[in-house]
């Protein structure tokens, strides 16, 4: 038990760093490549509930994106002022709060484009983010989703600065390595691009899940689609700056990962694809390490 607790982080760090280097050499491009036939239309979905404080920044950043054919759908509470008469922006309101998953499913139903970008209301897109995501997803017709790269903007204390390092190093290296096999395990809601039809075919987002984005990613993988990662498609976001808010976030993430494992691990391990197994195995080993760490600490105090 002690050997596993001690060695697992070291071994996995070596795997992620090695995978990150290989991705950098073989896959990473800093300039978006225009597809044959020109840039396809893209719809941006912004789910918002009680986000009046931040939605203006989000919409203005989306409108400033360098992309020729863009539709922006603000789902539920949106700021019409931020649109400033821009015909590309539409606010879809619902008097009943049906939850983020249902609002996103509505957006996928209403989107006029096959490529759909999902981003959170309290974020802001880099001007080149959409082109980079599109360039990555059109590289293969088998890719159903591509994750973008979060960039922490509120690095005002040590806790936020540590999360900035986590996003740039641990999360970035993990997703680079997973993308080499076309099995990026999480296309997070902070920024991701999807093919509309595959998402609708697997049932869209499931509001019963604490982390509906992880669940959707796994269902796309189970259905035979690939997922990828674009490290240069940046989106500015704010992270929890207090221990209490960080605890609530990580508890929700842990609960969501547990729900997804309970729901899908049997299906994935029952398939004859080692690449799909790696997604489930990584999640199971991470959970086992947490349990092992707790048991080791308890044993050390006895």
PDB file of C-alpha atoms in Angstrom:
ATOM      1  CA  UNK A   1       0.000   0.000   0.000  1.00  0.00           C
ATOM      2  CA  UNK A   2       2.765   2.431   0.930  1.00  0.00           C
ATOM      3  CA  UNK A   3       4.668   1.597  -2.254  1.00  0.00           C
ATOM      4  CA  UNK A   4       1.587   2.287  -4.376  1.00  0.00           C
ATOM      5  CA  UNK A   5       0.856   5.564  -2.578  1.00  0.00           C
ATOM      6  CA  UNK A   6       4.472   6.692  -2.948  1.00  0.00           C
ATOM      7  CA  UNK A   7       5.168   5.531  -6.493  1.00  0.00           C
ATOM      8  CA  UNK A   8       1.867   6.149  -8.317  1.00  0.00           C
ATOM      9  CA  UNK A   9       2.261   9.979  -8.563  1.00  0.00           C
ATOM     10  CA  UNK A  10       5.898   9.614  -9.686  1.00  0.00           C
ATOM     11  CA  UNK A  11       5.145   7.025 -12.354  1.00  0.00           C
ATOM     12  CA  UNK A  12       2.132   8.912 -13.691  1.00  0.00           C
ATOM     13  CA  UNK A  13       4.063  12.189 -13.736  1.00  0.00           C
ATOM     14  CA  UNK A  14       6.625  10.468 -15.970  1.00  0.00           C
ATOM     15  CA  UNK A  15       3.848   9.222 -18.265  1.00  0.00           C
ATOM     16  CA  UNK A  16       2.178  12.639 -18.544  1.00  0.00           C
ATOM     17  CA  UNK A  17       5.455  14.513 -19.110  1.00  0.00           C
ATOM     18  CA  UNK A  18       6.559  12.031 -21.774  1.00  0.00           C
ATOM     19  CA  UNK A  19       3.167  12.217 -23.484  1.00  0.00           C
ATOM     20  CA  UNK A  20       3.245  16.008 -23.347  1.00  0.00           C
ATOM     21  CA  UNK A  21       6.634  16.101 -25.056  1.00  0.00           C
ATOM     22  CA  UNK A  22       5.480  13.717 -27.786  1.00  0.00           C
ATOM     23  CA  UNK A  23       2.320  15.769 -28.341  1.00  0.00           C
ATOM     24  CA  UNK A  24       4.400  18.938 -28.565  1.00  0.00           C
ATOM     25  CA  UNK A  25       6.617  17.393 -31.240  1.00  0.00           C
ATOM     26  CA  UNK A  26       3.962  15.620 -33.312  1.00  0.00           C
ATOM     27  CA  UNK A  27       0.652  17.398 -32.760  1.00  0.00           C
ATOM     28  CA  UNK A  28       0.948  20.923 -31.415  1.00  0.00           C
ATOM     29  CA  UNK A  29       0.512  23.880 -33.762  1.00  0.00           C
ATOM     30  CA  UNK A  30       0.267  27.500 -32.714  1.00  0.00           C
ATOM     31  CA  UNK A  31      -1.350  28.821 -35.891  1.00  0.00           C
ATOM     32  CA  UNK A  32      -4.812  27.661 -36.989  1.00  0.00           C
ATOM     33  CA  UNK A  33      -5.008  26.063 -40.428  1.00  0.00           C
ATOM     34  CA  UNK A  34      -7.988  27.068 -42.569  1.00  0.00           C
ATOM     35  CA  UNK A  35      -9.882  23.947 -43.720  1.00  0.00           C
ATOM     36  CA  UNK A  36     -10.385  23.177 -47.390  1.00  0.00           C
ATOM     37  CA  UNK A  37     -13.512  25.037 -48.460  1.00  0.00           C
ATOM     38  CA  UNK A  38     -13.117  27.763 -45.848  1.00  0.00           C
ATOM     39  CA  UNK A  39     -14.090  28.115 -42.225  1.00  0.00           C
ATOM     40  CA  UNK A  40     -17.383  26.299 -41.410  1.00  0.00           C
ATOM     41  CA  UNK A  41     -20.095  28.020 -39.384  1.00  0.00           C
ATOM     42  CA  UNK A  42     -19.812  27.782 -35.590  1.00  0.00           C
ATOM     43  CA  UNK A  43     -22.395  28.308 -32.848  1.00  0.00           C
ATOM     44  CA  UNK A  44     -21.243  29.402 -29.384  1.00  0.00           C
ATOM     45  CA  UNK A  45     -23.458  28.360 -26.459  1.00  0.00           C
ATOM     46  CA  UNK A  46     -23.222  30.339 -23.217  1.00  0.00           C
ATOM     47  CA  UNK A  47     -25.362  28.825 -20.422  1.00  0.00           C
ATOM     48  CA  UNK A  48     -26.070  31.485 -17.804  1.00  0.00           C
ATOM     49  CA  UNK A  49     -28.094  31.633 -14.601  1.00  0.00           C
ATOM     50  CA  UNK A  50     -27.793  34.643 -12.288  1.00  0.00           C
ATOM     51  CA  UNK A  51     -24.638  35.686 -14.167  1.00  0.00           C
ATOM     52  CA  UNK A  52     -25.465  39.356 -14.738  1.00  0.00           C
ATOM     53  CA  UNK A  53     -22.121  40.381 -13.222  1.00  0.00           C
ATOM     54  CA  UNK A  54     -19.955  38.580 -15.745  1.00  0.00           C
ATOM     55  CA  UNK A  55     -22.020  37.846 -18.848  1.00  0.00           C
ATOM     56  CA  UNK A  56     -21.223  41.191 -20.496  1.00  0.00           C
ATOM     57  CA  UNK A  57     -17.489  40.387 -20.533  1.00  0.00           C
ATOM     58  CA  UNK A  58     -18.197  36.931 -21.960  1.00  0.00           C
ATOM     59  CA  UNK A  59     -20.432  38.134 -24.796  1.00  0.00           C
ATOM     60  CA  UNK A  60     -18.139  40.998 -25.768  1.00  0.00           C
ATOM     61  CA  UNK A  61     -15.169  38.600 -25.913  1.00  0.00           C
ATOM     62  CA  UNK A  62     -17.201  36.164 -28.050  1.00  0.00           C
ATOM     63  CA  UNK A  63     -18.159  38.969 -30.435  1.00  0.00           C
ATOM     64  CA  UNK A  64     -14.473  39.939 -30.735  1.00  0.00           C
ATOM     65  CA  UNK A  65     -13.415  36.428 -31.784  1.00  0.00           C
ATOM     66  CA  UNK A  66     -11.664  36.305 -35.167  1.00  0.00           C
ATOM     67  CA  UNK A  67     -14.091  34.072 -37.034  1.00  0.00           C
ATOM     68  CA  UNK A  68     -16.118  34.779 -40.182  1.00  0.00           C
ATOM     69  CA  UNK A  69     -19.334  32.777 -39.578  1.00  0.00           C
ATOM     70  CA  UNK A  70     -20.449  32.912 -35.960  1.00  0.00           C
ATOM     71  CA  UNK A  71     -23.713  32.474 -34.058  1.00  0.00           C
ATOM     72  CA  UNK A  72     -23.822  33.259 -30.302  1.00  0.00           C
ATOM     73  CA  UNK A  73     -26.672  31.850 -28.209  1.00  0.00           C
ATOM     74  CA  UNK A  74     -26.900  33.072 -24.604  1.00  0.00           C
ATOM     75  CA  UNK A  75     -29.042  30.537 -22.768  1.00  0.00           C
ATOM     76  CA  UNK A  76     -31.426  32.000 -20.145  1.00  0.00           C
ATOM     77  CA  UNK A  77     -30.167  35.008 -18.136  1.00  0.00           C
ATOM     78  CA  UNK A  78     -28.233  37.105 -20.646  1.00  0.00           C
ATOM     79  CA  UNK A  79     -27.273  40.706 -21.205  1.00  0.00           C
ATOM     80  CA  UNK A  80     -28.811  42.215 -24.307  1.00  0.00           C
ATOM     81  CA  UNK A  81     -26.679  45.302 -23.704  1.00  0.00           C
ATOM     82  CA  UNK A  82     -23.526  43.320 -24.396  1.00  0.00           C
ATOM     83  CA  UNK A  83     -24.892  42.387 -27.829  1.00  0.00           C
ATOM     84  CA  UNK A  84     -25.095  46.060 -28.827  1.00  0.00           C
ATOM     85  CA  UNK A  85     -27.327  45.253 -31.777  1.00  0.00           C
ATOM     86  CA  UNK A  86     -25.063  42.456 -33.067  1.00  0.00           C
ATOM     87  CA  UNK A  87     -27.309  40.191 -35.171  1.00  0.00           C
ATOM     88  CA  UNK A  88     -25.077  37.199 -34.378  1.00  0.00           C
ATOM     89  CA  UNK A  89     -26.168  37.262 -30.719  1.00  0.00           C
ATOM     90  CA  UNK A  90     -29.486  35.792 -29.551  1.00  0.00           C
ATOM     91  CA  UNK A  91     -30.715  35.427 -25.969  1.00  0.00           C
ATOM     92  CA  UNK A  92     -32.895  32.369 -25.324  1.00  0.00           C
ATOM     93  CA  UNK A  93     -34.837  32.925 -22.119  1.00  0.00           C
ATOM     94  CA  UNK A  94     -36.795  30.438 -20.034  1.00  0.00           C
ATOM     95  CA  UNK A  95     -38.850  31.567 -17.003  1.00  0.00           C
ATOM     96  CA  UNK A  96     -38.155  28.214 -15.312  1.00  0.00           C
ATOM     97  CA  UNK A  97     -34.639  27.282 -14.193  1.00  0.00           C
ATOM     98  CA  UNK A  98     -34.258  23.828 -15.759  1.00  0.00           C
ATOM     99  CA  UNK A  99     -30.558  23.473 -15.038  1.00  0.00           C
ATOM    100  CA  UNK A 100     -27.397  23.851 -17.079  1.00  0.00           C
ATOM    101  CA  UNK A 101     -27.698  20.496 -18.856  1.00  0.00           C
ATOM    102  CA  UNK A 102     -31.204  21.178 -20.151  1.00  0.00           C
ATOM    103  CA  UNK A 103     -30.248  24.660 -21.308  1.00  0.00           C
ATOM    104  CA  UNK A 104     -27.276  23.280 -23.228  1.00  0.00           C
ATOM    105  CA  UNK A 105     -29.445  20.582 -24.812  1.00  0.00           C
ATOM    106  CA  UNK A 106     -31.845  23.313 -25.905  1.00  0.00           C
ATOM    107  CA  UNK A 107     -28.898  25.191 -27.396  1.00  0.00           C
ATOM    108  CA  UNK A 108     -27.740  22.150 -29.368  1.00  0.00           C
ATOM    109  CA  UNK A 109     -31.292  21.815 -30.688  1.00  0.00           C
ATOM    110  CA  UNK A 110     -31.474  25.463 -31.715  1.00  0.00           C
ATOM    111  CA  UNK A 111     -27.933  25.825 -33.133  1.00  0.00           C
ATOM    112  CA  UNK A 112     -27.906  26.379 -36.878  1.00  0.00           C
ATOM    113  CA  UNK A 113     -24.347  25.066 -37.262  1.00  0.00           C
ATOM    114  CA  UNK A 114     -22.942  21.538 -36.995  1.00  0.00           C
ATOM    115  CA  UNK A 115     -19.941  22.724 -34.970  1.00  0.00           C
ATOM    116  CA  UNK A 116     -20.928  23.960 -31.509  1.00  0.00           C
ATOM    117  CA  UNK A 117     -18.662  25.601 -28.933  1.00  0.00           C
ATOM    118  CA  UNK A 118     -19.654  25.436 -25.252  1.00  0.00           C
ATOM    119  CA  UNK A 119     -18.185  27.894 -22.747  1.00  0.00           C
ATOM    120  CA  UNK A 120     -19.093  29.073 -19.246  1.00  0.00           C
ATOM    121  CA  UNK A 121     -20.658  32.479 -18.616  1.00  0.00           C
ATOM    122  CA  UNK A 122     -17.840  33.635 -16.304  1.00  0.00           C
ATOM    123  CA  UNK A 123     -15.104  33.127 -18.919  1.00  0.00           C
ATOM    124  CA  UNK A 124     -13.794  35.064 -21.916  1.00  0.00           C
ATOM    125  CA  UNK A 125     -12.448  33.611 -25.145  1.00  0.00           C
ATOM    126  CA  UNK A 126      -9.104  34.374 -26.737  1.00  0.00           C
ATOM    127  CA  UNK A 127      -9.663  35.890 -30.210  1.00  0.00           C
ATOM    128  CA  UNK A 128      -8.064  32.879 -31.971  1.00  0.00           C
ATOM    129  CA  UNK A 129      -9.627  30.174 -29.772  1.00  0.00           C
ATOM    130  CA  UNK A 130     -12.444  29.236 -32.156  1.00  0.00           C
ATOM    131  CA  UNK A 131     -10.208  28.924 -35.222  1.00  0.00           C
ATOM    132  CA  UNK A 132      -7.793  26.720 -33.282  1.00  0.00           C
ATOM    133  CA  UNK A 133     -10.603  24.453 -32.051  1.00  0.00           C
ATOM    134  CA  UNK A 134     -12.127  24.199 -35.527  1.00  0.00           C
ATOM    135  CA  UNK A 135      -8.744  23.467 -37.100  1.00  0.00           C
ATOM    136  CA  UNK A 136      -8.280  20.589 -34.642  1.00  0.00           C
ATOM    137  CA  UNK A 137     -11.758  19.029 -34.918  1.00  0.00           C
ATOM    138  CA  UNK A 138     -11.943  19.073 -38.732  1.00  0.00           C
ATOM    139  CA  UNK A 139      -8.634  17.209 -38.850  1.00  0.00           C
ATOM    140  CA  UNK A 140     -10.552  13.938 -38.573  1.00  0.00           C
ATOM    141  CA  UNK A 141     -14.199  13.050 -39.152  1.00  0.00           C
ATOM    142  CA  UNK A 142     -13.891  10.637 -36.214  1.00  0.00           C
ATOM    143  CA  UNK A 143     -13.315  13.449 -33.690  1.00  0.00           C
ATOM    144  CA  UNK A 144     -16.562  14.425 -31.954  1.00  0.00           C
ATOM    145  CA  UNK A 145     -15.169  16.905 -29.417  1.00  0.00           C
ATOM    146  CA  UNK A 146     -12.048  18.929 -28.633  1.00  0.00           C
ATOM    147  CA  UNK A 147     -11.214  20.462 -25.257  1.00  0.00           C
ATOM    148  CA  UNK A 148      -9.850  23.988 -24.993  1.00  0.00           C
ATOM    149  CA  UNK A 149      -7.250  25.211 -22.493  1.00  0.00           C
ATOM    150  CA  UNK A 150      -8.278  27.214 -19.393  1.00  0.00           C
ATOM    151  CA  UNK A 151      -6.084  30.158 -18.419  1.00  0.00           C
ATOM    152  CA  UNK A 152      -6.442  31.422 -14.832  1.00  0.00           C
ATOM    153  CA  UNK A 153      -6.921  35.199 -14.674  1.00  0.00           C
ATOM    154  CA  UNK A 154      -7.352  35.825 -10.918  1.00  0.00           C
ATOM    155  CA  UNK A 155      -3.886  34.909  -9.642  1.00  0.00           C
ATOM    156  CA  UNK A 156      -4.108  37.265  -6.669  1.00  0.00           C
ATOM    157  CA  UNK A 157      -3.263  34.856  -3.850  1.00  0.00           C
ATOM    158  CA  UNK A 158      -1.270  31.652  -3.336  1.00  0.00           C
ATOM    159  CA  UNK A 159      -4.281  29.357  -3.674  1.00  0.00           C
ATOM    160  CA  UNK A 160      -5.254  30.792  -7.059  1.00  0.00           C
ATOM    161  CA  UNK A 161      -1.632  30.781  -8.225  1.00  0.00           C
ATOM    162  CA  UNK A 162      -1.324  27.075  -7.382  1.00  0.00           C
ATOM    163  CA  UNK A 163      -4.441  26.359  -9.436  1.00  0.00           C
ATOM    164  CA  UNK A 164      -2.892  28.313 -12.293  1.00  0.00           C
ATOM    165  CA  UNK A 165       0.091  25.945 -12.180  1.00  0.00           C
ATOM    166  CA  UNK A 166      -2.290  22.982 -12.022  1.00  0.00           C
ATOM    167  CA  UNK A 167      -4.137  24.119 -15.148  1.00  0.00           C
ATOM    168  CA  UNK A 168      -0.968  24.860 -17.101  1.00  0.00           C
ATOM    169  CA  UNK A 169       0.992  21.773 -16.103  1.00  0.00           C
ATOM    170  CA  UNK A 170      -0.961  18.832 -14.659  1.00  0.00           C
ATOM    171  CA  UNK A 171      -4.190  19.278 -16.611  1.00  0.00           C
ATOM    172  CA  UNK A 172      -2.401  20.356 -19.780  1.00  0.00           C
ATOM    173  CA  UNK A 173       0.047  17.423 -19.763  1.00  0.00           C
ATOM    174  CA  UNK A 174      -2.682  14.901 -18.924  1.00  0.00           C
ATOM    175  CA  UNK A 175      -4.905  16.031 -21.787  1.00  0.00           C
ATOM    176  CA  UNK A 176      -2.013  16.197 -24.242  1.00  0.00           C
ATOM    177  CA  UNK A 177      -1.098  12.596 -23.428  1.00  0.00           C
ATOM    178  CA  UNK A 178      -4.693  11.374 -23.673  1.00  0.00           C
ATOM    179  CA  UNK A 179      -5.156  13.213 -26.978  1.00  0.00           C
ATOM    180  CA  UNK A 180      -2.351  11.164 -28.552  1.00  0.00           C
ATOM    181  CA  UNK A 181      -4.709   8.182 -28.485  1.00  0.00           C
ATOM    182  CA  UNK A 182      -7.827  10.199 -29.293  1.00  0.00           C
ATOM    183  CA  UNK A 183      -9.174   9.630 -25.781  1.00  0.00           C
ATOM    184  CA  UNK A 184      -9.185  12.959 -23.945  1.00  0.00           C
ATOM    185  CA  UNK A 185     -11.245  11.962 -20.903  1.00  0.00           C
ATOM    186  CA  UNK A 186     -12.789  15.371 -20.154  1.00  0.00           C
ATOM    187  CA  UNK A 187     -14.006  17.971 -22.639  1.00  0.00           C
ATOM    188  CA  UNK A 188     -14.867  20.430 -19.913  1.00  0.00           C
ATOM    189  CA  UNK A 189     -17.689  22.937 -19.944  1.00  0.00           C
ATOM    190  CA  UNK A 190     -15.261  25.820 -19.557  1.00  0.00           C
ATOM    191  CA  UNK A 191     -14.392  25.488 -23.268  1.00  0.00           C
ATOM    192  CA  UNK A 192     -14.940  22.745 -25.815  1.00  0.00           C
ATOM    193  CA  UNK A 193     -16.083  22.297 -29.398  1.00  0.00           C
ATOM    194  CA  UNK A 194     -18.462  19.496 -30.421  1.00  0.00           C
ATOM    195  CA  UNK A 195     -20.004  18.012 -33.517  1.00  0.00           C
ATOM    196  CA  UNK A 196     -23.697  18.605 -33.004  1.00  0.00           C
ATOM    197  CA  UNK A 197     -25.031  15.333 -34.406  1.00  0.00           C
ATOM    198  CA  UNK A 198     -22.952  12.922 -32.280  1.00  0.00           C
ATOM    199  CA  UNK A 199     -23.880  14.840 -29.131  1.00  0.00           C
ATOM    200  CA  UNK A 200     -27.571  14.549 -29.947  1.00  0.00           C
ATOM    201  CA  UNK A 201     -27.198  10.876 -30.897  1.00  0.00           C
ATOM    202  CA  UNK A 202     -25.793   9.956 -27.462  1.00  0.00           C
ATOM    203  CA  UNK A 203     -28.522  11.913 -25.688  1.00  0.00           C
ATOM    204  CA  UNK A 204     -26.829  15.227 -24.953  1.00  0.00           C
ATOM    205  CA  UNK A 205     -26.019  16.373 -21.442  1.00  0.00           C
ATOM    206  CA  UNK A 206     -27.462  14.454 -18.477  1.00  0.00           C
ATOM    207  CA  UNK A 207     -28.709  16.802 -15.758  1.00  0.00           C
ATOM    208  CA  UNK A 208     -28.635  14.013 -13.167  1.00  0.00           C
ATOM    209  CA  UNK A 209     -24.835  14.048 -13.182  1.00  0.00           C
ATOM    210  CA  UNK A 210     -22.828  16.399 -10.967  1.00  0.00           C
ATOM    211  CA  UNK A 211     -20.279  16.745 -13.786  1.00  0.00           C
ATOM    212  CA  UNK A 212     -22.352  16.512 -16.935  1.00  0.00           C
ATOM    213  CA  UNK A 213     -19.370  17.381 -19.135  1.00  0.00           C
ATOM    214  CA  UNK A 214     -17.351  14.316 -18.044  1.00  0.00           C
ATOM    215  CA  UNK A 215     -20.395  12.102 -18.535  1.00  0.00           C
ATOM    216  CA  UNK A 216     -20.989  13.389 -22.069  1.00  0.00           C
ATOM    217  CA  UNK A 217     -17.323  12.899 -22.991  1.00  0.00           C
ATOM    218  CA  UNK A 218     -17.368   9.294 -21.810  1.00  0.00           C
ATOM    219  CA  UNK A 219     -20.598   8.537 -23.682  1.00  0.00           C
ATOM    220  CA  UNK A 220     -19.072   9.888 -26.891  1.00  0.00           C
ATOM    221  CA  UNK A 221     -16.040   7.639 -26.365  1.00  0.00           C
ATOM    222  CA  UNK A 222     -18.254   4.624 -25.651  1.00  0.00           C
ATOM    223  CA  UNK A 223     -20.146   5.341 -28.889  1.00  0.00           C
ATOM    224  CA  UNK A 224     -16.877   5.019 -30.818  1.00  0.00           C
ATOM    225  CA  UNK A 225     -15.987   8.687 -31.328  1.00  0.00           C
ATOM    226  CA  UNK A 226     -12.601  10.263 -30.620  1.00  0.00           C
ATOM    227  CA  UNK A 227     -11.941  13.291 -28.426  1.00  0.00           C
ATOM    228  CA  UNK A 228      -8.923  15.593 -28.554  1.00  0.00           C
ATOM    229  CA  UNK A 229      -7.281  18.650 -26.995  1.00  0.00           C
ATOM    230  CA  UNK A 230      -6.137  22.003 -28.343  1.00  0.00           C
ATOM    231  CA  UNK A 231      -3.678  23.560 -25.848  1.00  0.00           C
ATOM    232  CA  UNK A 232      -3.508  26.927 -27.607  1.00  0.00           C
ATOM    233  CA  UNK A 233      -7.280  27.521 -27.669  1.00  0.00           C
ATOM    234  CA  UNK A 234      -7.279  29.646 -24.530  1.00  0.00           C
ATOM    235  CA  UNK A 235     -10.180  30.751 -22.389  1.00  0.00           C
ATOM    236  CA  UNK A 236      -9.780  33.093 -19.434  1.00  0.00           C
ATOM    237  CA  UNK A 237     -11.440  31.900 -16.237  1.00  0.00           C
ATOM    238  CA  UNK A 238     -11.475  32.613 -12.531  1.00  0.00           C
ATOM    239  CA  UNK A 239     -10.763  29.876  -9.990  1.00  0.00           C
ATOM    240  CA  UNK A 240     -11.842  29.587  -6.336  1.00  0.00           C
ATOM    241  CA  UNK A 241      -9.753  31.900  -4.181  1.00  0.00           C
ATOM    242  CA  UNK A 242     -10.786  30.577  -0.753  1.00  0.00           C
ATOM    243  CA  UNK A 243     -10.394  27.130   0.777  1.00  0.00           C
ATOM    244  CA  UNK A 244     -14.141  26.776   1.332  1.00  0.00           C
ATOM    245  CA  UNK A 245     -15.018  27.489  -2.311  1.00  0.00           C
ATOM    246  CA  UNK A 246     -12.199  25.235  -3.528  1.00  0.00           C
ATOM    247  CA  UNK A 247     -13.461  22.419  -1.298  1.00  0.00           C
ATOM    248  CA  UNK A 248     -16.980  22.741  -2.715  1.00  0.00           C
ATOM    249  CA  UNK A 249     -15.638  22.651  -6.276  1.00  0.00           C
ATOM    250  CA  UNK A 250     -13.393  19.633  -5.737  1.00  0.00           C
ATOM    251  CA  UNK A 251     -16.096  17.776  -3.823  1.00  0.00           C
ATOM    252  CA  UNK A 252     -18.437  18.229  -6.798  1.00  0.00           C
ATOM    253  CA  UNK A 253     -15.711  17.053  -9.178  1.00  0.00           C
ATOM    254  CA  UNK A 254     -15.038  13.971  -7.034  1.00  0.00           C
ATOM    255  CA  UNK A 255     -18.735  13.172  -6.787  1.00  0.00           C
ATOM    256  CA  UNK A 256     -19.130  13.608 -10.537  1.00  0.00           C
ATOM    257  CA  UNK A 257     -16.167  11.344 -11.326  1.00  0.00           C
ATOM    258  CA  UNK A 258     -17.595   8.711  -9.003  1.00  0.00           C
ATOM    259  CA  UNK A 259     -20.982   8.912 -10.701  1.00  0.00           C
ATOM    260  CA  UNK A 260     -19.425   8.551 -14.138  1.00  0.00           C
ATOM    261  CA  UNK A 261     -17.339   5.564 -13.033  1.00  0.00           C
ATOM    262  CA  UNK A 262     -20.394   3.892 -11.518  1.00  0.00           C
ATOM    263  CA  UNK A 263     -22.414   4.524 -14.674  1.00  0.00           C
ATOM    264  CA  UNK A 264     -19.916   3.693 -17.401  1.00  0.00           C
ATOM    265  CA  UNK A 265     -16.818   1.802 -16.193  1.00  0.00           C
ATOM    266  CA  UNK A 266     -18.415  -1.609 -16.774  1.00  0.00           C
ATOM    267  CA  UNK A 267     -19.359  -0.701 -20.324  1.00  0.00           C
ATOM    268  CA  UNK A 268     -15.877   0.619 -21.155  1.00  0.00           C
ATOM    269  CA  UNK A 269     -13.983  -2.312 -19.628  1.00  0.00           C
ATOM    270  CA  UNK A 270     -16.281  -4.713 -21.463  1.00  0.00           C
ATOM    271  CA  UNK A 271     -15.119  -3.379 -24.825  1.00  0.00           C
ATOM    272  CA  UNK A 272     -12.131  -4.738 -26.728  1.00  0.00           C
ATOM    273  CA  UNK A 273     -10.256  -1.445 -26.971  1.00  0.00           C
ATOM    274  CA  UNK A 274      -7.224  -0.773 -24.796  1.00  0.00           C
ATOM    275  CA  UNK A 275      -7.493   2.928 -25.585  1.00  0.00           C
ATOM    276  CA  UNK A 276     -10.934   3.070 -24.002  1.00  0.00           C
ATOM    277  CA  UNK A 277      -9.667   0.979 -21.120  1.00  0.00           C
ATOM    278  CA  UNK A 278      -6.989   3.592 -20.436  1.00  0.00           C
ATOM    279  CA  UNK A 279      -9.670   6.229 -19.771  1.00  0.00           C
ATOM    280  CA  UNK A 280     -11.451   4.092 -17.192  1.00  0.00           C
ATOM    281  CA  UNK A 281      -8.230   2.698 -15.728  1.00  0.00           C
ATOM    282  CA  UNK A 282      -6.798   6.162 -15.141  1.00  0.00           C
ATOM    283  CA  UNK A 283      -9.912   7.231 -13.234  1.00  0.00           C
ATOM    284  CA  UNK A 284      -9.998   4.007 -11.187  1.00  0.00           C
ATOM    285  CA  UNK A 285      -6.307   4.250 -10.251  1.00  0.00           C
ATOM    286  CA  UNK A 286      -6.685   7.893  -9.216  1.00  0.00           C
ATOM    287  CA  UNK A 287      -9.581   6.976  -6.958  1.00  0.00           C
ATOM    288  CA  UNK A 288      -7.631   4.008  -5.570  1.00  0.00           C
ATOM    289  CA  UNK A 289      -4.671   6.291  -4.811  1.00  0.00           C
ATOM    290  CA  UNK A 290      -6.867   8.673  -2.801  1.00  0.00           C
ATOM    291  CA  UNK A 291      -8.310   5.764  -0.813  1.00  0.00           C
ATOM    292  CA  UNK A 292      -4.826   4.306  -0.352  1.00  0.00           C
ATOM    293  CA  UNK A 293      -3.469   7.625   0.887  1.00  0.00           C
ATOM    294  CA  UNK A 294      -6.230   7.870   3.480  1.00  0.00           C
ATOM    295  CA  UNK A 295      -5.635   4.288   4.654  1.00  0.00           C
ATOM    296  CA  UNK A 296      -1.863   4.878   4.815  1.00  0.00           C
ATOM    297  CA  UNK A 297      -2.363   7.993   6.947  1.00  0.00           C
ATOM    298  CA  UNK A 298      -4.702   6.103   9.263  1.00  0.00           C
ATOM    299  CA  UNK A 299      -2.214   3.237   9.546  1.00  0.00           C
ATOM    300  CA  UNK A 300       0.588   5.670  10.332  1.00  0.00           C
ATOM    301  CA  UNK A 301      -1.305   7.052  13.330  1.00  0.00           C
ATOM    302  CA  UNK A 302      -2.071   3.654  14.865  1.00  0.00           C
TER     303      UNK A 302
END
